[in-house]
Tab-separated table of C-alpha atoms and ligand atoms in Angstrom:
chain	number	residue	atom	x	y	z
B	231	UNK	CA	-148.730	29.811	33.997
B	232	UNK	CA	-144.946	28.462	33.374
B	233	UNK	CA	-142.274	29.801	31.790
B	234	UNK	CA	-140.033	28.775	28.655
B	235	UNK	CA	-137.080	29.655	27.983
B	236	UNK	CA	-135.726	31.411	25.020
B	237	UNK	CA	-133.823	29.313	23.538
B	238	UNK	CA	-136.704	26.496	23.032
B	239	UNK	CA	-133.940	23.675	23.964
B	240	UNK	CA	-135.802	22.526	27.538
B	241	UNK	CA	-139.534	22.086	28.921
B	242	UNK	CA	-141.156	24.452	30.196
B	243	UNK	CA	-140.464	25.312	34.151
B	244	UNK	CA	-142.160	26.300	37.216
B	245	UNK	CA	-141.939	30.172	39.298
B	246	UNK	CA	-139.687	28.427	41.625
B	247	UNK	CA	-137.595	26.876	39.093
B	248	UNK	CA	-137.207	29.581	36.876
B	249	UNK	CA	-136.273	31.873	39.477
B	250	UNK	CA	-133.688	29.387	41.215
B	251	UNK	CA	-132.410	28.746	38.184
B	252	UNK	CA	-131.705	32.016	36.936
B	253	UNK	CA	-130.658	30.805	33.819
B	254	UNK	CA	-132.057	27.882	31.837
B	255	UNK	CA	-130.284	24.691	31.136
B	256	UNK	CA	-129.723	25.679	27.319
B	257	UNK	CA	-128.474	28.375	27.735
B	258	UNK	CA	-132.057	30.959	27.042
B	259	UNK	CA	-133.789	33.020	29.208
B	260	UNK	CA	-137.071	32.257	30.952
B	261	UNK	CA	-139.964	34.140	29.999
B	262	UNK	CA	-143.859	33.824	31.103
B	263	UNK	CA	-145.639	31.156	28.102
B	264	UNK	CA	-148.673	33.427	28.799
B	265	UNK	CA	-148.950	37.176	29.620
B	266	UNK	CA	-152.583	38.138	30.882
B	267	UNK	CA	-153.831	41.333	30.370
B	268	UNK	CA	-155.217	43.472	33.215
B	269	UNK	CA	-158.900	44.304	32.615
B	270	UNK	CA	-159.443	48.069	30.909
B	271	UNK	CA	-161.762	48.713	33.939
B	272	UNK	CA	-158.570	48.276	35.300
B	273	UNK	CA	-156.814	51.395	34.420
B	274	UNK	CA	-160.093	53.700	34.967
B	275	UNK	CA	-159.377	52.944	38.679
B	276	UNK	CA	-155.480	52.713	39.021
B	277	UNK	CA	-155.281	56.071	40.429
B	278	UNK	CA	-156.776	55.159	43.816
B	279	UNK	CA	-153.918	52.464	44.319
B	280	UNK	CA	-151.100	52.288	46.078
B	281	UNK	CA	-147.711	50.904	44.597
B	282	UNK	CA	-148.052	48.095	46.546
B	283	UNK	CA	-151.610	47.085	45.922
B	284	UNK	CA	-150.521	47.584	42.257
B	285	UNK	CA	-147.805	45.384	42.251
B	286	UNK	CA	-149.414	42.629	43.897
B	287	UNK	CA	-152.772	43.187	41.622
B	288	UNK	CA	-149.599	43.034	38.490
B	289	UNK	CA	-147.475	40.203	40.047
B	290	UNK	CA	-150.788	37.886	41.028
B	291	UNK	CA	-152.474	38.287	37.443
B	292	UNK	CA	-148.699	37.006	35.556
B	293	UNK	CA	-147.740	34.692	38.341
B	294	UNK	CA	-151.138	32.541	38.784
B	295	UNK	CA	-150.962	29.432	39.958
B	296	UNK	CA	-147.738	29.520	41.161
B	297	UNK	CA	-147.243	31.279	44.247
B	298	UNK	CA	-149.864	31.812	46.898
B	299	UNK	CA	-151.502	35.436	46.529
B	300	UNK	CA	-150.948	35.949	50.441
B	301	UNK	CA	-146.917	35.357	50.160
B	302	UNK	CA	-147.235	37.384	46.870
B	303	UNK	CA	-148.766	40.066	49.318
B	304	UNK	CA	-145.663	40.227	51.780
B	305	UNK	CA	-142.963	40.110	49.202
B	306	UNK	CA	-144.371	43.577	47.650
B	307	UNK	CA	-144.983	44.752	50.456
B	308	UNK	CA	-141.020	44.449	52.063
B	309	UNK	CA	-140.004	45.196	48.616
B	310	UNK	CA	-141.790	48.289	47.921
B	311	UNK	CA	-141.421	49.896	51.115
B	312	UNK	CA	-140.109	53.426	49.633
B	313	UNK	CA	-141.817	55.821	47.145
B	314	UNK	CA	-141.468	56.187	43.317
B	315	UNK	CA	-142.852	59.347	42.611
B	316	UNK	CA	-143.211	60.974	39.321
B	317	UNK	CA	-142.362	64.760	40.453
B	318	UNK	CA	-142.833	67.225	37.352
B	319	UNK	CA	-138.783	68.919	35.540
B	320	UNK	CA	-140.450	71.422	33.570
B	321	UNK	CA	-143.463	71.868	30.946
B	322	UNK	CA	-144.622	67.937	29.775
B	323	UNK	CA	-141.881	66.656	31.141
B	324	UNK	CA	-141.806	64.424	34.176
B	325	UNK	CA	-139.016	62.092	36.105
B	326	UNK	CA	-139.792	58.621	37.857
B	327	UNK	CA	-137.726	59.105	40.844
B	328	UNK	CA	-136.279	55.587	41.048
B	329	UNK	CA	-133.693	55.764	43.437
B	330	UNK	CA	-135.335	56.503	47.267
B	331	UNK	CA	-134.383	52.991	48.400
B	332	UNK	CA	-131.676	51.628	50.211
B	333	UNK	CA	-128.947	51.590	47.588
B	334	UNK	CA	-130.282	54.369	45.884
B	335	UNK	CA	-130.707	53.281	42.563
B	336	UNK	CA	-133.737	51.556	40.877
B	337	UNK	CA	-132.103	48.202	40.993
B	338	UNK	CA	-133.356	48.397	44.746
B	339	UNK	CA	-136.792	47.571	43.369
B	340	UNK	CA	-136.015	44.260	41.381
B	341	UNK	CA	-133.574	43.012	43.578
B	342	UNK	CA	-135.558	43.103	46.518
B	343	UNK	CA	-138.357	41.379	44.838
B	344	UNK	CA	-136.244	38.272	43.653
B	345	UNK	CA	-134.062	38.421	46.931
B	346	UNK	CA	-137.790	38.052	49.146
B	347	UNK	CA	-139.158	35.089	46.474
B	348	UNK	CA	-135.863	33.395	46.196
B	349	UNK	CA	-135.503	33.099	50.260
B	350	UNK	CA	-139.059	32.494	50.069
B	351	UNK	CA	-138.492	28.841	47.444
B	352	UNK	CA	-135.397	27.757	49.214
B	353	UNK	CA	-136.633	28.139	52.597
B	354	UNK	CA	-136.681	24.673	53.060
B	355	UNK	CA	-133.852	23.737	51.528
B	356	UNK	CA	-130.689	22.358	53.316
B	357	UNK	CA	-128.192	22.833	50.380
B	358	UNK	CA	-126.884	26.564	50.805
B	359	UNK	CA	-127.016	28.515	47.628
B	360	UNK	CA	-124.277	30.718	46.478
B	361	UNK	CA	-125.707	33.893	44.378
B	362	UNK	CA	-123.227	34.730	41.486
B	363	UNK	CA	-123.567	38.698	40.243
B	364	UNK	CA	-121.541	40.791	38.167
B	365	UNK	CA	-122.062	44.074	38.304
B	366	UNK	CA	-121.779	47.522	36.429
B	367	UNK	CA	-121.936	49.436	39.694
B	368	UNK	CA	-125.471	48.910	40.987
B	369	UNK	CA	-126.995	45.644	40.641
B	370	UNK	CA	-124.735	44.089	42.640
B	371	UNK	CA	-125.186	46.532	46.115
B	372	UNK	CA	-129.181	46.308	45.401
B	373	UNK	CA	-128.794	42.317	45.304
B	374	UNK	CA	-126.497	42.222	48.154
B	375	UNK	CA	-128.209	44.213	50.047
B	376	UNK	CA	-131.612	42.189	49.361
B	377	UNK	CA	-129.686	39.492	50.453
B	378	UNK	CA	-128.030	40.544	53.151
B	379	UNK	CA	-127.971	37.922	55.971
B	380	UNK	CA	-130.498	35.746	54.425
B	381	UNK	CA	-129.671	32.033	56.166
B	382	UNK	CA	-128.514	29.740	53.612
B	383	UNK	CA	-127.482	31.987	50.551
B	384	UNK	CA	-124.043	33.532	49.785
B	385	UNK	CA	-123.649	36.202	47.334
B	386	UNK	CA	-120.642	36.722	45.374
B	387	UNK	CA	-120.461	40.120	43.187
B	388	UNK	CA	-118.241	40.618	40.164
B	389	UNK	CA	-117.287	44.283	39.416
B	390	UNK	CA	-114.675	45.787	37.233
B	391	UNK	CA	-111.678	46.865	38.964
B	392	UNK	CA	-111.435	50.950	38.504
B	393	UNK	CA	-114.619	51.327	36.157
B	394	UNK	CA	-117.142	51.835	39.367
B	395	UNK	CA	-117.734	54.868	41.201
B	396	UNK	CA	-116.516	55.538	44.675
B	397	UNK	CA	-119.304	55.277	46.492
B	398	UNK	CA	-120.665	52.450	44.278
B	399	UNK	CA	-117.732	50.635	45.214
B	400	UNK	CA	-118.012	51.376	48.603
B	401	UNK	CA	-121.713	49.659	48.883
B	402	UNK	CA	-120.570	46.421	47.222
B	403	UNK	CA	-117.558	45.848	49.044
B	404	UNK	CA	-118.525	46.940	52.768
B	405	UNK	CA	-121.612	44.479	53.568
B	406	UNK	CA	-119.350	42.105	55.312
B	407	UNK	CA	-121.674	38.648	56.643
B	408	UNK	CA	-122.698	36.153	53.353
B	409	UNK	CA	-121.490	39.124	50.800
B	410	UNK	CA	-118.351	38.545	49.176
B	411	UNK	CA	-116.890	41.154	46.322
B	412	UNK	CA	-114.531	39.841	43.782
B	413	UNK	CA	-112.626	43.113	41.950
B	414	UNK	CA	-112.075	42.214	38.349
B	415	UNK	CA	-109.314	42.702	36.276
B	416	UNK	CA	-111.018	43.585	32.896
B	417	UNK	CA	-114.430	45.295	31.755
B	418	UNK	CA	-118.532	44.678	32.741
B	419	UNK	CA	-119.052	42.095	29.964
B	420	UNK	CA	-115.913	40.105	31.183
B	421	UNK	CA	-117.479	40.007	34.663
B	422	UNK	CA	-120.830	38.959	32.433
B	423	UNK	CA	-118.989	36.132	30.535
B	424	UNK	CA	-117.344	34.859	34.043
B	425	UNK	CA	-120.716	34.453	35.658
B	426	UNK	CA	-122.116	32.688	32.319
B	427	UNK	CA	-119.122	30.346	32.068
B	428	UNK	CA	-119.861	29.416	35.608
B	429	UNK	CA	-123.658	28.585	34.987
B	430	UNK	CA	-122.844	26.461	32.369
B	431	UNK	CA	-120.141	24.567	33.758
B	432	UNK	CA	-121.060	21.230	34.987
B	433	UNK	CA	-118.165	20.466	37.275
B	434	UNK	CA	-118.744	23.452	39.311
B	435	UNK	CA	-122.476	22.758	39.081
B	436	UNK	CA	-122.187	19.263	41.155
B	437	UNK	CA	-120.294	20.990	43.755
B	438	UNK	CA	-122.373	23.884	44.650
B	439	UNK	CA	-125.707	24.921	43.688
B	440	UNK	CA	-125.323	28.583	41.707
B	441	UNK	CA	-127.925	30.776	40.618
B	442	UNK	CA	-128.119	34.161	39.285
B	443	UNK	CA	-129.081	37.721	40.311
B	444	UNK	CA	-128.767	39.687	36.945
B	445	UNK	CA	-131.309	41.204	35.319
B	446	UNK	CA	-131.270	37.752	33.548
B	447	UNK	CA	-133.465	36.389	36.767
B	448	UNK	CA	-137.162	36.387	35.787
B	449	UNK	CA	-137.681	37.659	39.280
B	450	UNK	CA	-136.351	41.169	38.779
B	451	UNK	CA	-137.382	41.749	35.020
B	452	UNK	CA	-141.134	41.146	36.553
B	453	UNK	CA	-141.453	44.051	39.617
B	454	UNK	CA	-139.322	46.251	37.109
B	455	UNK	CA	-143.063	46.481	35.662
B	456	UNK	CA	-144.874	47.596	38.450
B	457	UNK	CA	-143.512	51.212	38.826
B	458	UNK	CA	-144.665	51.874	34.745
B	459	UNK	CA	-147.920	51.218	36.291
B	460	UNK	CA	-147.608	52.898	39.436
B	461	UNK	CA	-146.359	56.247	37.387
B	462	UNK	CA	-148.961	55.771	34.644
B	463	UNK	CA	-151.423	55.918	37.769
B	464	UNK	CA	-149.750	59.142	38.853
B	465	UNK	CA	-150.223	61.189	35.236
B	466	UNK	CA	-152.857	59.860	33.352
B	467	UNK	CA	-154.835	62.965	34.072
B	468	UNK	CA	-152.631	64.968	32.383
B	469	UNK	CA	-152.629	63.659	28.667
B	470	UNK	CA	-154.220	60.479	27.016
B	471	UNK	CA	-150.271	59.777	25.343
B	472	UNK	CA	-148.209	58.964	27.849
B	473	UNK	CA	-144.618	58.306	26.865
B	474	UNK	CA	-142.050	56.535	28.672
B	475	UNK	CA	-137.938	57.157	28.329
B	476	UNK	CA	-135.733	54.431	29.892
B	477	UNK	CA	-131.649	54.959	30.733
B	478	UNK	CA	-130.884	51.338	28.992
B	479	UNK	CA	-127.643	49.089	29.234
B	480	UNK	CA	-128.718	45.513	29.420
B	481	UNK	CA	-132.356	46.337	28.588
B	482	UNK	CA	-133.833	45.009	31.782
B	483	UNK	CA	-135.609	48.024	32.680
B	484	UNK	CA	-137.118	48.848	29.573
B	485	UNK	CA	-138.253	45.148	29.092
B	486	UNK	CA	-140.090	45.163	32.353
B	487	UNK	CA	-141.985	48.695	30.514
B	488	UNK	CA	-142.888	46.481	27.500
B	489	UNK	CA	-144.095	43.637	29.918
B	490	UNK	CA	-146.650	46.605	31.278
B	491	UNK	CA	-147.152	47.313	28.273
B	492	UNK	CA	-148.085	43.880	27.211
B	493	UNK	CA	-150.118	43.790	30.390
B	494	UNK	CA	-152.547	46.104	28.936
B	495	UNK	CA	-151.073	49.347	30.381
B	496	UNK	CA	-151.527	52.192	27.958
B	497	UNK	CA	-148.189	53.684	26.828
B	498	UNK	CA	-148.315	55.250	23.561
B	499	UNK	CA	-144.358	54.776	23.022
B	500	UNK	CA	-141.117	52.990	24.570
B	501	UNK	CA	-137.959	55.379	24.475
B	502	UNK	CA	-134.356	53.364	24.727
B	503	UNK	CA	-132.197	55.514	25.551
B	504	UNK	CA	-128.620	54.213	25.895
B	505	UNK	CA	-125.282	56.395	25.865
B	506	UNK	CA	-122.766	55.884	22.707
B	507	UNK	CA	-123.282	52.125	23.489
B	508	UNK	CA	-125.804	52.165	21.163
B	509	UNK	CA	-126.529	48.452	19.926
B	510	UNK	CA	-130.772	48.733	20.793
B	511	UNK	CA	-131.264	52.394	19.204
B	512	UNK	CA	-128.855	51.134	15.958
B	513	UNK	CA	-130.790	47.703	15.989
B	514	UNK	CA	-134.532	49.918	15.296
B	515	UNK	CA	-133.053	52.284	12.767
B	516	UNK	CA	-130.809	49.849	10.893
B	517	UNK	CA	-132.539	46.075	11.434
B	518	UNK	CA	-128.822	45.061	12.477
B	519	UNK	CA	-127.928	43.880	15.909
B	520	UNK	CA	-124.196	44.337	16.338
B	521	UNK	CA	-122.807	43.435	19.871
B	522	UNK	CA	-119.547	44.765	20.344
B	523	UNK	CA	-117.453	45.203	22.834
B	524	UNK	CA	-118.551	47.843	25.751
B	525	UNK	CA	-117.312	51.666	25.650
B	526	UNK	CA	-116.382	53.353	29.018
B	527	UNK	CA	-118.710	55.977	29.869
B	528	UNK	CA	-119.570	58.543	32.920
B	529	UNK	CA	-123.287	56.901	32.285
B	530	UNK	CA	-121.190	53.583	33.582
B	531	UNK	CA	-124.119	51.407	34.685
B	532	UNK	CA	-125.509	51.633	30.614
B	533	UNK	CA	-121.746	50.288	29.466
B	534	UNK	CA	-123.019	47.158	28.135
B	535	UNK	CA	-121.926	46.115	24.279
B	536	UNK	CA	-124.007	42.874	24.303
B	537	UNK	CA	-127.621	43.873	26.284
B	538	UNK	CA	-128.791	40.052	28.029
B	539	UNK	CA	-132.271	41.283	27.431
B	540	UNK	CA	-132.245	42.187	23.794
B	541	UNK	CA	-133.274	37.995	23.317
B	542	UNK	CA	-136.294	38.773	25.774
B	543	UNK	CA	-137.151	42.028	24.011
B	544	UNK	CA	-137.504	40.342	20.712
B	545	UNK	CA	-139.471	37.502	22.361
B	546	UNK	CA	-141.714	40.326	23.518
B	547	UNK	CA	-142.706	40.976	19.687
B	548	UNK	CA	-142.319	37.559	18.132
B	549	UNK	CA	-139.028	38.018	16.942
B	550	UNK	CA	-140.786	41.154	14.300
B	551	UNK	CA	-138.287	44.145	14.454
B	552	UNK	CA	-140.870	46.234	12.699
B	553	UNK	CA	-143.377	45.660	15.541
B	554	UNK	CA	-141.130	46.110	18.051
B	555	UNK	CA	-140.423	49.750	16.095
B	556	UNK	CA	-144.161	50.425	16.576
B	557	UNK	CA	-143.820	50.538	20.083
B	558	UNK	CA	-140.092	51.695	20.575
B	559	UNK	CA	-137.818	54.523	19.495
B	560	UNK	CA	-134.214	54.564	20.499
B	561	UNK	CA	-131.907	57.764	21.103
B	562	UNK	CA	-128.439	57.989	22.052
B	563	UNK	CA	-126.173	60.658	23.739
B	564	UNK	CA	-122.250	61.099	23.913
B	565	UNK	CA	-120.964	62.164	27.104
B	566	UNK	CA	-120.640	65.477	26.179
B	567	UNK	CA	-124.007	65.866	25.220
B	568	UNK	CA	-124.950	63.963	28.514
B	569	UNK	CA	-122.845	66.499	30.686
B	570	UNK	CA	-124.917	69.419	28.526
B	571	UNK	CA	-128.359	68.207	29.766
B	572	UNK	CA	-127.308	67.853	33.261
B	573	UNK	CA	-126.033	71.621	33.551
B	574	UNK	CA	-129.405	72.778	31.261
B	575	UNK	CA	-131.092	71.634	33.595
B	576	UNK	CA	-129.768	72.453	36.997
B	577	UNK	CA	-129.532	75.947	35.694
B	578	UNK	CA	-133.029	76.321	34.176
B	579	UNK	CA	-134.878	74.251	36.136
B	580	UNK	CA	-132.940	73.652	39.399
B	581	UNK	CA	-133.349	69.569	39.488
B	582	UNK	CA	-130.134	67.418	39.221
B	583	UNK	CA	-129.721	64.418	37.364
B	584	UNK	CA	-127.459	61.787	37.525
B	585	UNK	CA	-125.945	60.870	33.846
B	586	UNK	CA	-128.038	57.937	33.568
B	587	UNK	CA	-131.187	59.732	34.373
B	588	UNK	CA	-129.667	63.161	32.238
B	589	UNK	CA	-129.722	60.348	29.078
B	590	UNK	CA	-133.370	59.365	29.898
B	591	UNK	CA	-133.933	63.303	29.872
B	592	UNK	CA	-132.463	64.338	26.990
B	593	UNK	CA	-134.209	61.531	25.072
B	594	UNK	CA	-137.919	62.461	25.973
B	595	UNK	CA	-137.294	65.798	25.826
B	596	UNK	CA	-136.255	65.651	21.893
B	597	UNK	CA	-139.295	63.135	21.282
B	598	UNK	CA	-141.654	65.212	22.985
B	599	UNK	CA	-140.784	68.205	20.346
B	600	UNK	CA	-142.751	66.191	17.618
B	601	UNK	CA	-145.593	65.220	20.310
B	602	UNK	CA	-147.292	68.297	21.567
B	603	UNK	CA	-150.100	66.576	23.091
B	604	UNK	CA	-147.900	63.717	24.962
B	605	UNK	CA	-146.561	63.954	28.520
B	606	UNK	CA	-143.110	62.651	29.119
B	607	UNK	CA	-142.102	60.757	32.448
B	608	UNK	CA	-138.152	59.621	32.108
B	609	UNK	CA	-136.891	57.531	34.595
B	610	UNK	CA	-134.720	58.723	36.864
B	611	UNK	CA	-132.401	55.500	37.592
B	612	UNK	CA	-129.714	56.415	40.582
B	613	UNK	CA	-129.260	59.346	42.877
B	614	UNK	CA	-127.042	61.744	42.125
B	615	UNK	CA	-124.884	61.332	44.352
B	616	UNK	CA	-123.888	58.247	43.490
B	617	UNK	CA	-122.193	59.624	40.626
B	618	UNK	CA	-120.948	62.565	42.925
B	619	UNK	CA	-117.667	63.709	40.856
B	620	UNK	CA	-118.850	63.370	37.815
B	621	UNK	CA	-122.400	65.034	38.816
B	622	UNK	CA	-120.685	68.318	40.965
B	623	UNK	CA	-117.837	68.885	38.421
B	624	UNK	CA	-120.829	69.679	35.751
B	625	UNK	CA	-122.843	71.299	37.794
B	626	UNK	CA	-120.626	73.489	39.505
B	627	UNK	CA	-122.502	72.979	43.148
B	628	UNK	CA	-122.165	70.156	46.042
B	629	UNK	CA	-124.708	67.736	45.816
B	630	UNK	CA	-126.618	66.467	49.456
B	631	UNK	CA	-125.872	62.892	49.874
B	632	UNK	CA	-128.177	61.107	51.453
B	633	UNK	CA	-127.814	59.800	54.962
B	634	UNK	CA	-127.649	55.936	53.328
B	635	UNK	CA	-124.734	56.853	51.218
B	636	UNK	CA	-123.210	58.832	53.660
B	637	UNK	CA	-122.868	55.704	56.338
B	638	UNK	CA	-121.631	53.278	53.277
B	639	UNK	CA	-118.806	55.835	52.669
B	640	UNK	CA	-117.274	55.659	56.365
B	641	UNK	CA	-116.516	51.993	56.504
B	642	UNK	CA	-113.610	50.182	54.763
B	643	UNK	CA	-113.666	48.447	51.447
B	644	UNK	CA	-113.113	44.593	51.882
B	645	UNK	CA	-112.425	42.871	48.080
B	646	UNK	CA	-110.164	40.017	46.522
B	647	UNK	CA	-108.386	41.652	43.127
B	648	UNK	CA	-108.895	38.256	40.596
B	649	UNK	CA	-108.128	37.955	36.649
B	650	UNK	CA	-110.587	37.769	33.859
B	651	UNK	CA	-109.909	33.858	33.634
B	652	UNK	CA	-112.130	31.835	34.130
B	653	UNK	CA	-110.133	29.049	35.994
B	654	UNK	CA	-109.472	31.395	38.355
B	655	UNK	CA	-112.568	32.692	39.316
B	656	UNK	CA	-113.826	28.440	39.326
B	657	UNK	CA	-110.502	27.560	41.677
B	658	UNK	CA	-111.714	30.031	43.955
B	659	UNK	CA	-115.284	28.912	43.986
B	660	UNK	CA	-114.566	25.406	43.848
B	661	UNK	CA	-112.372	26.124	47.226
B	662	UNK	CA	-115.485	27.664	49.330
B	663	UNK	CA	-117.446	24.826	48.144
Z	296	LIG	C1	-128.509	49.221	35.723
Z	296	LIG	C2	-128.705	50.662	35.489
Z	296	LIG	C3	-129.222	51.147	34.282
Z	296	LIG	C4	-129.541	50.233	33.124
Z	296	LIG	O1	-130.630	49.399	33.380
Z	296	LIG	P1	-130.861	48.109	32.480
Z	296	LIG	O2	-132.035	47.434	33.043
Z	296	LIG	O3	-129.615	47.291	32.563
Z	296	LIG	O4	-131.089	48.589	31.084
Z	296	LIG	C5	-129.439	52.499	34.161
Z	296	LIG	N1	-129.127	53.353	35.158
Z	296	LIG	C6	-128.611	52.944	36.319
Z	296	LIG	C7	-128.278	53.940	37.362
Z	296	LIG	C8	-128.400	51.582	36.532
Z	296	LIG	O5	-127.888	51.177	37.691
């Protein structure tokens, strides 16, 4: 098993490659040349498994041949070393609880992963390797924190300067050691263009060997499968349609769903749920993909006009929009509406949700109304708190924040303010090099 990349413009490439790559030399995106499916035996005895014994059983079936099954083992189980439970809102309608580990948000999950396999390839390397992220708010604390102190690799996060929360900020600029946070001058998909312009760049290339962390890296699209699995596991007593609603912004999450799903695992639909950046959910009604540029919104880590993954989603389906609208329905929600949903449902049903996760809700929630027989698991993508000002002003009540948060909130943000231009961001790099 190797991988190719999107774009079709280089051979194919190793698990170690692909992943220390990030990105491939033209320019695509690496995806698996073969996906297995799991045996339907399989699924009849999924509910005795742990997540880690899934993930490995998921990882070791896709990843063949190029890892040994007994490293495989260790990586998910440091990864996975928190719960995802599925714990029930109201009538059909359950939420993945994503966010239990250390940065609270699900990004914990893929980040960990790649952060374990990368160490694990360049173990033996003597070159140090700097990690480039940008960052909506919570990729870049889950990858820094994966990486935190990890001999030989440097991480440097992009974020947009006043468009992160205060505690998000406060996680990716307080790590201190081989974390570095750049504060950007300009939006998410600047920070996304900087970190692309830097991959592609020759110059800088030769003098320091870069790789990526996005949700570009084959190495966290794949674990972003296992929990579909894991939850599938947790509810398939309760209805032969189970339906899956994913918060979506660069479409990581919900490809890692579809890889399940491609894996054998039996989901009767895909929700995309995005807020008013819409660009997936207008693609399957209209046929047209439209990047454009990126909205602000108080569901900030889904602020993404031009979705990385889209190219891997239509990979996923041979490039056939109308199959792809077999599997997958998109919704979308304004903030207003978003704010709605969270106060429903604190009031009716006493659960908080964080405006990502309140998106996810609102979108299984209106599907389910045509689907009486279907149970509904959305996922439930950050903590609450993370989002605490937007999350108490709707709610009208103080949110607990969790003892992790709590610590990252006492220490003192450490960042260097930089423009959108790219020379700037390279004549810094090229002076640490
Ligand atoms: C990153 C993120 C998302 C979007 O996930 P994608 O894989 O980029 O679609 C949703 N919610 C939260 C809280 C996130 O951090």
């Amino acid at each position: 098993m190797s991988f190719y990349s999107t774009n079709q413009q280089t051979p194919h490439v190793s698990l170690r490659e692909a992943v220390t790559k990030g990105l491939a030399d033209d320019n695509g995106l690496f995806m698996p040349l073969q996906i297995p499916e799991l045996p339907h035996s399989y699924f009849e005895v999924i509910q005795e498994k742990s997540l880690p014994e899934i993930a490995l059983d998921v990882s070791a079936t896709l990843l063949r041949g190029q890892i040994e099954r007994g490293v495989l083992q260790e990586i998910v189980e440091e990864s996975l070393n928190f719960p995802i439970p599925v714990v029930p809102v109201h009538g059909r309608i359950h939420t993945l609880e994503l966010f239990h580990g250390p940065t609270s948000a699900f990004k914990d999950v893929g980040a960990r992963f790649m952060a374990r396999l990368l160490a694990y390839f360049v173990k033996d390397s003597d070159k140090e390797l700097t990690i480039l992220v940008a960052t909506s708010g919570d990729t870049g604390s889950a990858v820094a924190n994966g990486f935190l102190g990890v001999p030989g690799i440097n991480v440097v996060i992009l974020y947009p300067h006043g468009k992160v929360s205060d505690i998000q900020e406060k996680q990716l600029t307080t790590l201190g050691q081989n974390i570095t946070a750049l504060e950007i001058d300009g939006t998410f998909d600047d920070c996304q263009r900087l970190v692309k312009q830097a991959f592609l760049d020759q110059e800088l290339n030769q003098r320091m060997q870069l790789t990526s962390a996005n949700s570009i890296n084959i190495a966290r699209l794949i674990p972003q499968s296992f929990y579909y699995f894991h939850a599938y596991a947790q509810v398939k007593h309760l209805s032969e349609r189970v339906i899956f609603a994913t918060p979506s912004g660069n479409f990581g999450n919900l490809t890692g769903g579809l890889l399940a799903k491609r894996m054998g695992l039996p989901v009767a639909k895909f929700i995309a749920a995005t807020n008013i950046n819409d660009i997936v959910p207008e693609f399957l009604t209209s046929g047209n993909f439209n990047p454009r540029a990126s909205t602000q919104t108080i569901s900030n880590a889904m602020d993404v006009g031009n979705p990385s993954n889209f190219v891997r989603l239509m990979e996923l389906y041979n490039q056939n929009g109308d199959a792809m609208r077999e599997d997958v329905i998109g919704y979308r929600f304004t903030d207003e509406q978003t704010k709605m949903l969270m106060r429903e449902v604190y009031e009716n049903h006493g659960y908080i949700l964080d405006p990502h996760g309140a998106i996810g809700y609102g979108a299984i929630r209106d599907y389910l109304a045509m689907e009486p027989d279907a149970i509904g698991i959305f996922l439930e993508t950050a903590h609450p708190a993370k989002f605490i000002d937007v999350v108490e002003e709707v709610i009208g009540q103080k949110v607990t924040i969790p003892e992790n948060l709590q610590a990252v909130m006492q220490k003192t943000k450490q960042s260097t303010r930089m423009s959108h231009d790219y020379n700037d961001l390279k004549t810094w790099l090229l002076a640490r090099a």
